[in-house]
């Protein structure tokens, strides 16, 4: 009983830290998530089936300009993108509460695990279909369900994976272009570089290092795995294996186990080696050199263009290409 209580408290604190970054504080978060689960138990839910998984979607009220059917289409589209990336939605039973807030944007989200994978996403009452088509928050929150919870000092990997996978999943599902993905990466990855006083990812807990530093770690890992495996695998296959070998965020694993599982699936030691380098030291990759190698040509006030003669151009293309089902699945 004591161990369960301690784990629950740690999960609550980590999720609260995440939500404070992504969105303004709202009443449902004030008690560490208990109100979210109470609302999900109380409110009627609409089932959304995605590749064998059931998503139960509840609405805090009907205060939206869009009809519920359009919001449910948005949920289904986001879940399908995650299912494409992970070769199936990461968990069989997922609950989502959509809450209206002032404005027209998707204002933020939080995902919890301690009473089953569940997210709360705040959507502007005046949001239209164009806003939903460009939203990244929902897919980001859904991606969280695939990874076992980590110790608090490794929060950067939880958020880094969600930040990195989100645009790739949407691209692999045909919802974003390759240029849109790289516009995000070229604009965002430099934010994840260490600044003065940085002590590595495990010891530096700023917003930029947590989200974009974690995403940069994932990009470096993805490229390195694809190079070492001759294109046979990438970070996607590592994350698929981790999700299949666990119950996703319903489990809590040490980071070493997560990384070892990913390395075993890809037949490389990339994740473990990168972590040993980046965990406790400030490492600044040469991003302009990486963009040149990948054939990503940044342009002022425009999406990047691509140089397919670059040495790693094939790897760049593979990052946004869909993979066949069953790649490196657990026997």
PDB file of C-alpha atoms in Angstrom:
ATOM      1  CA  UNK A   1       0.000   0.000   0.000  1.00  0.00           C
ATOM      2  CA  UNK A   2       2.825   2.420   0.803  1.00  0.00           C
ATOM      3  CA  UNK A   3       4.603   1.704  -2.501  1.00  0.00           C
ATOM      4  CA  UNK A   4       1.427   2.237  -4.510  1.00  0.00           C
ATOM      5  CA  UNK A   5       0.759   5.527  -2.746  1.00  0.00           C
ATOM      6  CA  UNK A   6       4.293   6.757  -3.418  1.00  0.00           C
ATOM      7  CA  UNK A   7       4.075   5.873  -7.107  1.00  0.00           C
ATOM      8  CA  UNK A   8       0.714   7.595  -7.407  1.00  0.00           C
ATOM      9  CA  UNK A   9       2.073  10.740  -5.800  1.00  0.00           C
ATOM     10  CA  UNK A  10       5.104  10.816  -8.095  1.00  0.00           C
ATOM     11  CA  UNK A  11       2.911  10.376 -11.181  1.00  0.00           C
ATOM     12  CA  UNK A  12       0.627  13.158 -10.013  1.00  0.00           C
ATOM     13  CA  UNK A  13       3.508  15.570  -9.432  1.00  0.00           C
ATOM     14  CA  UNK A  14       5.072  14.849 -12.824  1.00  0.00           C
ATOM     15  CA  UNK A  15       1.806  15.257 -14.694  1.00  0.00           C
ATOM     16  CA  UNK A  16       1.094  18.495 -12.835  1.00  0.00           C
ATOM     17  CA  UNK A  17       4.512  19.833 -13.856  1.00  0.00           C
ATOM     18  CA  UNK A  18       3.747  18.982 -17.486  1.00  0.00           C
ATOM     19  CA  UNK A  19       0.358  20.670 -17.518  1.00  0.00           C
ATOM     20  CA  UNK A  20       1.696  23.860 -15.962  1.00  0.00           C
ATOM     21  CA  UNK A  21       4.012  24.164 -18.970  1.00  0.00           C
ATOM     22  CA  UNK A  22       1.484  23.361 -21.680  1.00  0.00           C
ATOM     23  CA  UNK A  23      -1.550  25.312 -20.552  1.00  0.00           C
ATOM     24  CA  UNK A  24      -2.846  27.747 -17.967  1.00  0.00           C
ATOM     25  CA  UNK A  25      -3.938  26.352 -14.601  1.00  0.00           C
ATOM     26  CA  UNK A  26      -7.610  25.372 -14.596  1.00  0.00           C
ATOM     27  CA  UNK A  27      -9.934  24.034 -11.878  1.00  0.00           C
ATOM     28  CA  UNK A  28      -9.798  20.401 -13.035  1.00  0.00           C
ATOM     29  CA  UNK A  29      -6.076  20.313 -12.286  1.00  0.00           C
ATOM     30  CA  UNK A  30      -6.206  21.851  -8.845  1.00  0.00           C
ATOM     31  CA  UNK A  31      -6.323  18.530  -6.992  1.00  0.00           C
ATOM     32  CA  UNK A  32      -3.752  16.646  -9.073  1.00  0.00           C
ATOM     33  CA  UNK A  33      -6.214  15.030 -11.479  1.00  0.00           C
ATOM     34  CA  UNK A  34      -8.849  13.495  -9.202  1.00  0.00           C
ATOM     35  CA  UNK A  35     -11.470  15.876 -10.588  1.00  0.00           C
ATOM     36  CA  UNK A  36     -10.638  14.728 -14.103  1.00  0.00           C
ATOM     37  CA  UNK A  37     -11.351  11.090 -13.273  1.00  0.00           C
ATOM     38  CA  UNK A  38     -14.474  12.073 -11.341  1.00  0.00           C
ATOM     39  CA  UNK A  39     -15.723  14.007 -14.368  1.00  0.00           C
ATOM     40  CA  UNK A  40     -14.968  11.099 -16.702  1.00  0.00           C
ATOM     41  CA  UNK A  41     -16.955   8.755 -14.447  1.00  0.00           C
ATOM     42  CA  UNK A  42     -19.876  11.165 -14.254  1.00  0.00           C
ATOM     43  CA  UNK A  43     -20.197  12.355 -17.858  1.00  0.00           C
ATOM     44  CA  UNK A  44     -21.567  10.266 -20.737  1.00  0.00           C
ATOM     45  CA  UNK A  45     -18.880   9.182 -23.186  1.00  0.00           C
ATOM     46  CA  UNK A  46     -18.884   8.482 -26.892  1.00  0.00           C
ATOM     47  CA  UNK A  47     -16.751   5.495 -27.975  1.00  0.00           C
ATOM     48  CA  UNK A  48     -14.321   6.037 -30.837  1.00  0.00           C
ATOM     49  CA  UNK A  49     -12.802   2.823 -32.246  1.00  0.00           C
ATOM     50  CA  UNK A  50      -9.294   3.034 -33.692  1.00  0.00           C
ATOM     51  CA  UNK A  51      -7.473  -0.153 -34.740  1.00  0.00           C
ATOM     52  CA  UNK A  52      -8.860  -2.304 -31.954  1.00  0.00           C
ATOM     53  CA  UNK A  53      -8.577   0.349 -29.248  1.00  0.00           C
ATOM     54  CA  UNK A  54     -11.523   2.133 -27.703  1.00  0.00           C
ATOM     55  CA  UNK A  55     -11.276   5.827 -26.962  1.00  0.00           C
ATOM     56  CA  UNK A  56     -14.048   7.092 -24.692  1.00  0.00           C
ATOM     57  CA  UNK A  57     -14.608  10.794 -25.319  1.00  0.00           C
ATOM     58  CA  UNK A  58     -16.560  12.969 -22.891  1.00  0.00           C
ATOM     59  CA  UNK A  59     -17.442  16.651 -23.137  1.00  0.00           C
ATOM     60  CA  UNK A  60     -17.502  18.942 -20.125  1.00  0.00           C
ATOM     61  CA  UNK A  61     -20.385  20.788 -21.806  1.00  0.00           C
ATOM     62  CA  UNK A  62     -21.679  21.733 -25.245  1.00  0.00           C
ATOM     63  CA  UNK A  63     -20.245  25.234 -25.372  1.00  0.00           C
ATOM     64  CA  UNK A  64     -18.577  24.884 -28.803  1.00  0.00           C
ATOM     65  CA  UNK A  65     -19.351  26.520 -32.137  1.00  0.00           C
ATOM     66  CA  UNK A  66     -18.509  23.235 -33.860  1.00  0.00           C
ATOM     67  CA  UNK A  67     -20.882  20.279 -33.515  1.00  0.00           C
ATOM     68  CA  UNK A  68     -19.677  17.282 -31.509  1.00  0.00           C
ATOM     69  CA  UNK A  69     -19.349  15.224 -34.675  1.00  0.00           C
ATOM     70  CA  UNK A  70     -16.585  17.521 -35.937  1.00  0.00           C
ATOM     71  CA  UNK A  71     -14.744  17.348 -32.617  1.00  0.00           C
ATOM     72  CA  UNK A  72     -15.000  13.562 -32.659  1.00  0.00           C
ATOM     73  CA  UNK A  73     -13.572  13.555 -36.194  1.00  0.00           C
ATOM     74  CA  UNK A  74     -10.613  15.530 -34.827  1.00  0.00           C
ATOM     75  CA  UNK A  75     -10.125  12.957 -32.066  1.00  0.00           C
ATOM     76  CA  UNK A  76     -10.302  10.080 -34.523  1.00  0.00           C
ATOM     77  CA  UNK A  77      -7.830  11.766 -36.866  1.00  0.00           C
ATOM     78  CA  UNK A  78      -5.352  12.327 -34.045  1.00  0.00           C
ATOM     79  CA  UNK A  79      -5.690   8.770 -32.783  1.00  0.00           C
ATOM     80  CA  UNK A  80      -5.179   7.383 -36.276  1.00  0.00           C
ATOM     81  CA  UNK A  81      -1.918   9.334 -36.618  1.00  0.00           C
ATOM     82  CA  UNK A  82      -0.651   7.853 -33.353  1.00  0.00           C
ATOM     83  CA  UNK A  83      -1.779   4.393 -34.442  1.00  0.00           C
ATOM     84  CA  UNK A  84       0.118   4.716 -37.728  1.00  0.00           C
ATOM     85  CA  UNK A  85       3.331   5.576 -35.910  1.00  0.00           C
ATOM     86  CA  UNK A  86       2.992   2.875 -33.239  1.00  0.00           C
ATOM     87  CA  UNK A  87       1.421   0.182 -35.450  1.00  0.00           C
ATOM     88  CA  UNK A  88      -1.756   0.398 -33.378  1.00  0.00           C
ATOM     89  CA  UNK A  89      -2.984   2.793 -30.720  1.00  0.00           C
ATOM     90  CA  UNK A  90      -0.628   2.335 -27.721  1.00  0.00           C
ATOM     91  CA  UNK A  91      -3.292   1.426 -25.147  1.00  0.00           C
ATOM     92  CA  UNK A  92      -6.555  -0.489 -25.488  1.00  0.00           C
ATOM     93  CA  UNK A  93      -8.647   1.780 -23.293  1.00  0.00           C
ATOM     94  CA  UNK A  94      -8.120   5.542 -23.291  1.00  0.00           C
ATOM     95  CA  UNK A  95     -10.340   8.276 -21.926  1.00  0.00           C
ATOM     96  CA  UNK A  96     -10.445  11.869 -23.073  1.00  0.00           C
ATOM     97  CA  UNK A  97     -12.244  14.867 -21.611  1.00  0.00           C
ATOM     98  CA  UNK A  98     -12.735  17.839 -23.931  1.00  0.00           C
ATOM     99  CA  UNK A  99     -13.345  21.047 -22.013  1.00  0.00           C
ATOM    100  CA  UNK A 100     -14.391  24.370 -23.585  1.00  0.00           C
ATOM    101  CA  UNK A 101     -12.375  27.493 -22.816  1.00  0.00           C
ATOM    102  CA  UNK A 102     -12.535  31.051 -24.116  1.00  0.00           C
ATOM    103  CA  UNK A 103     -11.033  31.721 -27.513  1.00  0.00           C
ATOM    104  CA  UNK A 104     -10.537  29.733 -30.700  1.00  0.00           C
ATOM    105  CA  UNK A 105      -7.346  27.734 -30.174  1.00  0.00           C
ATOM    106  CA  UNK A 106      -6.578  24.398 -28.544  1.00  0.00           C
ATOM    107  CA  UNK A 107      -5.228  25.811 -25.294  1.00  0.00           C
ATOM    108  CA  UNK A 108      -3.381  22.846 -23.783  1.00  0.00           C
ATOM    109  CA  UNK A 109      -3.668  19.371 -22.364  1.00  0.00           C
ATOM    110  CA  UNK A 110      -2.608  17.007 -19.629  1.00  0.00           C
ATOM    111  CA  UNK A 111      -2.362  13.209 -19.565  1.00  0.00           C
ATOM    112  CA  UNK A 112      -2.602  11.037 -16.457  1.00  0.00           C
ATOM    113  CA  UNK A 113      -2.092   7.361 -15.738  1.00  0.00           C
ATOM    114  CA  UNK A 114      -2.929   6.545 -12.144  1.00  0.00           C
ATOM    115  CA  UNK A 115      -6.547   5.495 -12.820  1.00  0.00           C
ATOM    116  CA  UNK A 116      -6.009   4.446 -16.413  1.00  0.00           C
ATOM    117  CA  UNK A 117      -4.652   6.492 -19.332  1.00  0.00           C
ATOM    118  CA  UNK A 118      -6.717   9.666 -19.576  1.00  0.00           C
ATOM    119  CA  UNK A 119      -6.262  13.133 -21.019  1.00  0.00           C
ATOM    120  CA  UNK A 120      -7.940  16.454 -20.592  1.00  0.00           C
ATOM    121  CA  UNK A 121      -7.680  18.858 -23.524  1.00  0.00           C
ATOM    122  CA  UNK A 122      -8.931  22.448 -23.466  1.00  0.00           C
ATOM    123  CA  UNK A 123     -10.493  23.609 -26.735  1.00  0.00           C
ATOM    124  CA  UNK A 124     -11.583  27.145 -27.541  1.00  0.00           C
ATOM    125  CA  UNK A 125     -15.332  27.532 -27.864  1.00  0.00           C
ATOM    126  CA  UNK A 126     -14.884  29.361 -31.171  1.00  0.00           C
ATOM    127  CA  UNK A 127     -12.401  26.846 -32.628  1.00  0.00           C
ATOM    128  CA  UNK A 128     -13.133  25.985 -36.251  1.00  0.00           C
ATOM    129  CA  UNK A 129     -12.064  23.067 -38.399  1.00  0.00           C
ATOM    130  CA  UNK A 130      -8.953  24.886 -39.602  1.00  0.00           C
ATOM    131  CA  UNK A 131      -7.803  25.287 -36.000  1.00  0.00           C
ATOM    132  CA  UNK A 132      -8.338  21.588 -35.317  1.00  0.00           C
ATOM    133  CA  UNK A 133      -6.569  20.580 -38.531  1.00  0.00           C
ATOM    134  CA  UNK A 134      -3.432  22.430 -37.382  1.00  0.00           C
ATOM    135  CA  UNK A 135      -3.600  21.330 -33.744  1.00  0.00           C
ATOM    136  CA  UNK A 136      -0.647  19.441 -32.258  1.00  0.00           C
ATOM    137  CA  UNK A 137      -1.757  19.228 -28.606  1.00  0.00           C
ATOM    138  CA  UNK A 138      -4.058  16.208 -28.897  1.00  0.00           C
ATOM    139  CA  UNK A 139      -1.535  13.982 -30.669  1.00  0.00           C
ATOM    140  CA  UNK A 140       1.184  15.088 -28.222  1.00  0.00           C
ATOM    141  CA  UNK A 141      -0.988  13.974 -25.295  1.00  0.00           C
ATOM    142  CA  UNK A 142      -1.912  10.668 -26.923  1.00  0.00           C
ATOM    143  CA  UNK A 143       1.756   9.846 -27.586  1.00  0.00           C
ATOM    144  CA  UNK A 144       2.398  10.066 -23.830  1.00  0.00           C
ATOM    145  CA  UNK A 145       0.330   6.921 -23.310  1.00  0.00           C
ATOM    146  CA  UNK A 146       2.909   4.747 -25.120  1.00  0.00           C
ATOM    147  CA  UNK A 147       5.881   5.228 -22.785  1.00  0.00           C
ATOM    148  CA  UNK A 148       6.226   3.814 -19.257  1.00  0.00           C
ATOM    149  CA  UNK A 149       6.469   6.560 -16.658  1.00  0.00           C
ATOM    150  CA  UNK A 150       9.992   7.533 -15.723  1.00  0.00           C
ATOM    151  CA  UNK A 151      11.610   9.051 -12.684  1.00  0.00           C
ATOM    152  CA  UNK A 152      11.064  12.799 -12.473  1.00  0.00           C
ATOM    153  CA  UNK A 153      14.617  13.674 -13.518  1.00  0.00           C
ATOM    154  CA  UNK A 154      13.949  11.955 -16.855  1.00  0.00           C
ATOM    155  CA  UNK A 155      10.865  14.039 -17.630  1.00  0.00           C
ATOM    156  CA  UNK A 156      12.781  15.398 -20.638  1.00  0.00           C
ATOM    157  CA  UNK A 157      12.535  12.011 -22.353  1.00  0.00           C
ATOM    158  CA  UNK A 158       8.772  11.763 -21.764  1.00  0.00           C
ATOM    159  CA  UNK A 159       8.178  15.235 -23.184  1.00  0.00           C
ATOM    160  CA  UNK A 160      10.905  14.957 -25.800  1.00  0.00           C
ATOM    161  CA  UNK A 161       9.371  11.824 -27.306  1.00  0.00           C
ATOM    162  CA  UNK A 162       5.905  13.390 -27.372  1.00  0.00           C
ATOM    163  CA  UNK A 163       7.259  16.579 -28.966  1.00  0.00           C
ATOM    164  CA  UNK A 164       9.323  14.692 -31.564  1.00  0.00           C
ATOM    165  CA  UNK A 165       6.844  11.973 -32.492  1.00  0.00           C
ATOM    166  CA  UNK A 166       3.817  14.265 -32.828  1.00  0.00           C
ATOM    167  CA  UNK A 167       4.707  15.897 -36.188  1.00  0.00           C
ATOM    168  CA  UNK A 168       6.220  12.685 -37.566  1.00  0.00           C
ATOM    169  CA  UNK A 169       3.089  10.705 -36.715  1.00  0.00           C
ATOM    170  CA  UNK A 170       0.907  13.287 -38.398  1.00  0.00           C
ATOM    171  CA  UNK A 171       3.162  13.298 -41.469  1.00  0.00           C
ATOM    172  CA  UNK A 172       3.189   9.499 -41.692  1.00  0.00           C
ATOM    173  CA  UNK A 173      -0.615   9.585 -41.574  1.00  0.00           C
ATOM    174  CA  UNK A 174      -0.731  12.122 -44.413  1.00  0.00           C
ATOM    175  CA  UNK A 175      -1.778  15.018 -42.179  1.00  0.00           C
ATOM    176  CA  UNK A 176       1.416  17.114 -42.490  1.00  0.00           C
ATOM    177  CA  UNK A 177       3.895  17.579 -45.317  1.00  0.00           C
ATOM    178  CA  UNK A 178       7.597  16.825 -45.022  1.00  0.00           C
ATOM    179  CA  UNK A 179       8.283  20.568 -45.308  1.00  0.00           C
ATOM    180  CA  UNK A 180       5.910  21.347 -42.438  1.00  0.00           C
ATOM    181  CA  UNK A 181       7.677  18.830 -40.209  1.00  0.00           C
ATOM    182  CA  UNK A 182      11.117  20.243 -40.937  1.00  0.00           C
ATOM    183  CA  UNK A 183       9.926  23.808 -40.513  1.00  0.00           C
ATOM    184  CA  UNK A 184       9.012  22.829 -36.934  1.00  0.00           C
ATOM    185  CA  UNK A 185      12.310  21.035 -36.357  1.00  0.00           C
ATOM    186  CA  UNK A 186      14.517  23.756 -37.841  1.00  0.00           C
ATOM    187  CA  UNK A 187      12.703  26.387 -35.793  1.00  0.00           C
ATOM    188  CA  UNK A 188      12.451  24.406 -32.571  1.00  0.00           C
ATOM    189  CA  UNK A 189      15.514  22.187 -32.197  1.00  0.00           C
ATOM    190  CA  UNK A 190      17.925  25.090 -31.520  1.00  0.00           C
ATOM    191  CA  UNK A 191      15.850  25.915 -28.430  1.00  0.00           C
ATOM    192  CA  UNK A 192      16.925  22.558 -26.999  1.00  0.00           C
ATOM    193  CA  UNK A 193      20.636  23.313 -27.110  1.00  0.00           C
ATOM    194  CA  UNK A 194      22.328  23.780 -23.724  1.00  0.00           C
ATOM    195  CA  UNK A 195      22.839  27.298 -22.382  1.00  0.00           C
ATOM    196  CA  UNK A 196      25.342  28.624 -19.843  1.00  0.00           C
ATOM    197  CA  UNK A 197      25.264  26.592 -16.651  1.00  0.00           C
ATOM    198  CA  UNK A 198      23.664  23.543 -18.263  1.00  0.00           C
ATOM    199  CA  UNK A 199      24.481  20.237 -16.528  1.00  0.00           C
ATOM    200  CA  UNK A 200      22.924  17.774 -18.966  1.00  0.00           C
ATOM    201  CA  UNK A 201      19.385  16.609 -19.603  1.00  0.00           C
ATOM    202  CA  UNK A 202      18.949  14.803 -16.276  1.00  0.00           C
ATOM    203  CA  UNK A 203      20.020  17.875 -14.305  1.00  0.00           C
ATOM    204  CA  UNK A 204      18.704  20.839 -16.286  1.00  0.00           C
ATOM    205  CA  UNK A 205      14.941  21.159 -16.074  1.00  0.00           C
ATOM    206  CA  UNK A 206      14.127  24.302 -18.036  1.00  0.00           C
ATOM    207  CA  UNK A 207      11.170  24.303 -20.396  1.00  0.00           C
ATOM    208  CA  UNK A 208      13.387  24.461 -23.495  1.00  0.00           C
ATOM    209  CA  UNK A 209      15.696  21.626 -22.431  1.00  0.00           C
ATOM    210  CA  UNK A 210      12.782  19.467 -21.284  1.00  0.00           C
ATOM    211  CA  UNK A 211      10.722  19.718 -24.465  1.00  0.00           C
ATOM    212  CA  UNK A 212      13.111  20.680 -27.255  1.00  0.00           C
ATOM    213  CA  UNK A 213      16.227  19.222 -25.635  1.00  0.00           C
ATOM    214  CA  UNK A 214      14.364  15.936 -25.335  1.00  0.00           C
ATOM    215  CA  UNK A 215      13.152  16.215 -28.935  1.00  0.00           C
ATOM    216  CA  UNK A 216      16.698  16.903 -30.126  1.00  0.00           C
ATOM    217  CA  UNK A 217      17.900  13.773 -28.309  1.00  0.00           C
ATOM    218  CA  UNK A 218      15.219  11.830 -30.199  1.00  0.00           C
ATOM    219  CA  UNK A 219      16.248  13.270 -33.572  1.00  0.00           C
ATOM    220  CA  UNK A 220      19.907  12.430 -32.981  1.00  0.00           C
ATOM    221  CA  UNK A 221      18.906   8.912 -31.909  1.00  0.00           C
ATOM    222  CA  UNK A 222      16.637   8.412 -34.914  1.00  0.00           C
ATOM    223  CA  UNK A 223      19.315   9.419 -37.397  1.00  0.00           C
ATOM    224  CA  UNK A 224      22.008   7.335 -35.670  1.00  0.00           C
ATOM    225  CA  UNK A 225      19.825   4.209 -35.452  1.00  0.00           C
ATOM    226  CA  UNK A 226      18.958   4.452 -39.134  1.00  0.00           C
ATOM    227  CA  UNK A 227      22.630   4.887 -40.025  1.00  0.00           C
ATOM    228  CA  UNK A 228      23.785   1.952 -37.876  1.00  0.00           C
ATOM    229  CA  UNK A 229      20.994  -0.367 -38.991  1.00  0.00           C
ATOM    230  CA  UNK A 230      21.386   0.445 -42.678  1.00  0.00           C
ATOM    231  CA  UNK A 231      17.876   1.873 -42.730  1.00  0.00           C
ATOM    232  CA  UNK A 232      16.300  -1.271 -41.291  1.00  0.00           C
ATOM    233  CA  UNK A 233      15.048   0.510 -38.178  1.00  0.00           C
ATOM    234  CA  UNK A 234      14.750   3.873 -36.506  1.00  0.00           C
ATOM    235  CA  UNK A 235      13.493   5.362 -33.281  1.00  0.00           C
ATOM    236  CA  UNK A 236       9.968   4.474 -34.393  1.00  0.00           C
ATOM    237  CA  UNK A 237      10.771   0.768 -34.182  1.00  0.00           C
ATOM    238  CA  UNK A 238      12.405   1.236 -30.779  1.00  0.00           C
ATOM    239  CA  UNK A 239       9.340   3.043 -29.431  1.00  0.00           C
ATOM    240  CA  UNK A 240       6.980   0.463 -30.932  1.00  0.00           C
ATOM    241  CA  UNK A 241       8.864  -2.292 -29.124  1.00  0.00           C
ATOM    242  CA  UNK A 242       8.830  -0.402 -25.808  1.00  0.00           C
ATOM    243  CA  UNK A 243       5.085   0.124 -26.127  1.00  0.00           C
ATOM    244  CA  UNK A 244       4.466  -3.526 -26.990  1.00  0.00           C
ATOM    245  CA  UNK A 245       6.689  -4.829 -24.184  1.00  0.00           C
ATOM    246  CA  UNK A 246       4.965  -2.690 -21.566  1.00  0.00           C
ATOM    247  CA  UNK A 247       1.532  -1.391 -20.667  1.00  0.00           C
ATOM    248  CA  UNK A 248       2.611   2.082 -21.734  1.00  0.00           C
ATOM    249  CA  UNK A 249       2.217   4.742 -19.091  1.00  0.00           C
ATOM    250  CA  UNK A 250       0.330   2.305 -16.860  1.00  0.00           C
ATOM    251  CA  UNK A 251       3.822   0.944 -16.041  1.00  0.00           C
ATOM    252  CA  UNK A 252       6.743   2.693 -14.390  1.00  0.00           C
ATOM    253  CA  UNK A 253      10.200   1.694 -15.624  1.00  0.00           C
ATOM    254  CA  UNK A 254      13.738   2.881 -14.907  1.00  0.00           C
ATOM    255  CA  UNK A 255      15.148   4.748 -17.874  1.00  0.00           C
ATOM    256  CA  UNK A 256      17.837   2.101 -18.343  1.00  0.00           C
ATOM    257  CA  UNK A 257      15.162  -0.515 -19.026  1.00  0.00           C
ATOM    258  CA  UNK A 258      13.415   1.731 -21.541  1.00  0.00           C
ATOM    259  CA  UNK A 259      16.616   2.443 -23.432  1.00  0.00           C
ATOM    260  CA  UNK A 260      17.750  -1.190 -23.357  1.00  0.00           C
ATOM    261  CA  UNK A 261      14.406  -2.348 -24.755  1.00  0.00           C
ATOM    262  CA  UNK A 262      14.671   0.138 -27.604  1.00  0.00           C
ATOM    263  CA  UNK A 263      18.256  -0.844 -28.355  1.00  0.00           C
ATOM    264  CA  UNK A 264      17.376  -4.543 -28.363  1.00  0.00           C
ATOM    265  CA  UNK A 265      14.574  -3.947 -30.848  1.00  0.00           C
ATOM    266  CA  UNK A 266      16.799  -2.072 -33.287  1.00  0.00           C
ATOM    267  CA  UNK A 267      19.906  -4.193 -32.799  1.00  0.00           C
ATOM    268  CA  UNK A 268      21.971  -1.149 -31.856  1.00  0.00           C
ATOM    269  CA  UNK A 269      23.245   0.497 -28.677  1.00  0.00           C
ATOM    270  CA  UNK A 270      22.406   4.025 -29.789  1.00  0.00           C
ATOM    271  CA  UNK A 271      19.932   4.996 -27.074  1.00  0.00           C
ATOM    272  CA  UNK A 272      22.110   3.793 -24.216  1.00  0.00           C
ATOM    273  CA  UNK A 273      25.210   5.468 -25.653  1.00  0.00           C
ATOM    274  CA  UNK A 274      23.480   8.774 -26.318  1.00  0.00           C
ATOM    275  CA  UNK A 275      22.028   8.830 -22.830  1.00  0.00           C
ATOM    276  CA  UNK A 276      25.457   8.223 -21.292  1.00  0.00           C
ATOM    277  CA  UNK A 277      26.745  11.249 -23.207  1.00  0.00           C
ATOM    278  CA  UNK A 278      23.832  13.663 -22.721  1.00  0.00           C
ATOM    279  CA  UNK A 279      22.490  12.836 -19.256  1.00  0.00           C
ATOM    280  CA  UNK A 280      25.008  14.717 -17.122  1.00  0.00           C
ATOM    281  CA  UNK A 281      26.922  16.924 -19.537  1.00  0.00           C
ATOM    282  CA  UNK A 282      26.093  19.840 -21.816  1.00  0.00           C
ATOM    283  CA  UNK A 283      26.387  18.550 -25.376  1.00  0.00           C
ATOM    284  CA  UNK A 284      25.845  20.949 -28.296  1.00  0.00           C
ATOM    285  CA  UNK A 285      25.391  19.129 -31.605  1.00  0.00           C
ATOM    286  CA  UNK A 286      26.274  21.074 -34.751  1.00  0.00           C
ATOM    287  CA  UNK A 287      22.748  21.594 -36.061  1.00  0.00           C
ATOM    288  CA  UNK A 288      23.709  23.466 -39.270  1.00  0.00           C
ATOM    289  CA  UNK A 289      25.987  20.543 -40.177  1.00  0.00           C
ATOM    290  CA  UNK A 290      23.177  18.071 -39.413  1.00  0.00           C
ATOM    291  CA  UNK A 291      20.723  20.007 -41.597  1.00  0.00           C
ATOM    292  CA  UNK A 292      23.258  19.997 -44.458  1.00  0.00           C
ATOM    293  CA  UNK A 293      23.838  16.258 -44.112  1.00  0.00           C
ATOM    294  CA  UNK A 294      20.093  15.593 -44.128  1.00  0.00           C
ATOM    295  CA  UNK A 295      19.544  17.934 -47.064  1.00  0.00           C
ATOM    296  CA  UNK A 296      17.396  20.430 -45.163  1.00  0.00           C
ATOM    297  CA  UNK A 297      17.898  23.957 -46.505  1.00  0.00           C
ATOM    298  CA  UNK A 298      16.405  26.559 -44.192  1.00  0.00           C
ATOM    299  CA  UNK A 299      14.806  29.625 -45.794  1.00  0.00           C
ATOM    300  CA  UNK A 300      13.871  32.925 -44.223  1.00  0.00           C
ATOM    301  CA  UNK A 301      10.087  33.300 -43.812  1.00  0.00           C
ATOM    302  CA  UNK A 302       9.387  30.100 -45.744  1.00  0.00           C
ATOM    303  CA  UNK A 303       9.308  26.362 -45.286  1.00  0.00           C
ATOM    304  CA  UNK A 304      12.665  24.669 -45.893  1.00  0.00           C
ATOM    305  CA  UNK A 305      13.548  23.185 -49.244  1.00  0.00           C
ATOM    306  CA  UNK A 306      15.355  19.885 -49.682  1.00  0.00           C
ATOM    307  CA  UNK A 307      18.596  18.769 -51.273  1.00  0.00           C
ATOM    308  CA  UNK A 308      18.178  15.124 -52.224  1.00  0.00           C
ATOM    309  CA  UNK A 309      21.853  14.826 -53.136  1.00  0.00           C
ATOM    310  CA  UNK A 310      22.845  15.265 -49.468  1.00  0.00           C
ATOM    311  CA  UNK A 311      24.508  12.220 -47.849  1.00  0.00           C
ATOM    312  CA  UNK A 312      21.666  11.562 -45.386  1.00  0.00           C
ATOM    313  CA  UNK A 313      18.775  12.632 -47.626  1.00  0.00           C
ATOM    314  CA  UNK A 314      17.380   9.092 -47.692  1.00  0.00           C
ATOM    315  CA  UNK A 315      17.274   9.068 -43.890  1.00  0.00           C
ATOM    316  CA  UNK A 316      15.477  12.414 -43.890  1.00  0.00           C
ATOM    317  CA  UNK A 317      12.835  11.063 -46.248  1.00  0.00           C
ATOM    318  CA  UNK A 318      12.416   7.904 -44.198  1.00  0.00           C
ATOM    319  CA  UNK A 319      11.536   9.887 -41.066  1.00  0.00           C
ATOM    320  CA  UNK A 320       8.219  11.026 -42.510  1.00  0.00           C
ATOM    321  CA  UNK A 321       7.471   7.882 -44.532  1.00  0.00           C
ATOM    322  CA  UNK A 322       4.974   5.348 -43.211  1.00  0.00           C
ATOM    323  CA  UNK A 323       6.286   1.944 -42.126  1.00  0.00           C
ATOM    324  CA  UNK A 324       4.476  -1.345 -42.828  1.00  0.00           C
ATOM    325  CA  UNK A 325       2.487  -2.818 -39.981  1.00  0.00           C
ATOM    326  CA  UNK A 326       4.195  -5.311 -37.743  1.00  0.00           C
ATOM    327  CA  UNK A 327       7.750  -3.955 -38.055  1.00  0.00           C
ATOM    328  CA  UNK A 328       9.759  -5.277 -35.097  1.00  0.00           C
ATOM    329  CA  UNK A 329       6.598  -6.216 -33.245  1.00  0.00           C
ATOM    330  CA  UNK A 330       6.891  -8.363 -30.121  1.00  0.00           C
ATOM    331  CA  UNK A 331       6.575 -12.099 -30.932  1.00  0.00           C
TER     332      UNK A 331
END
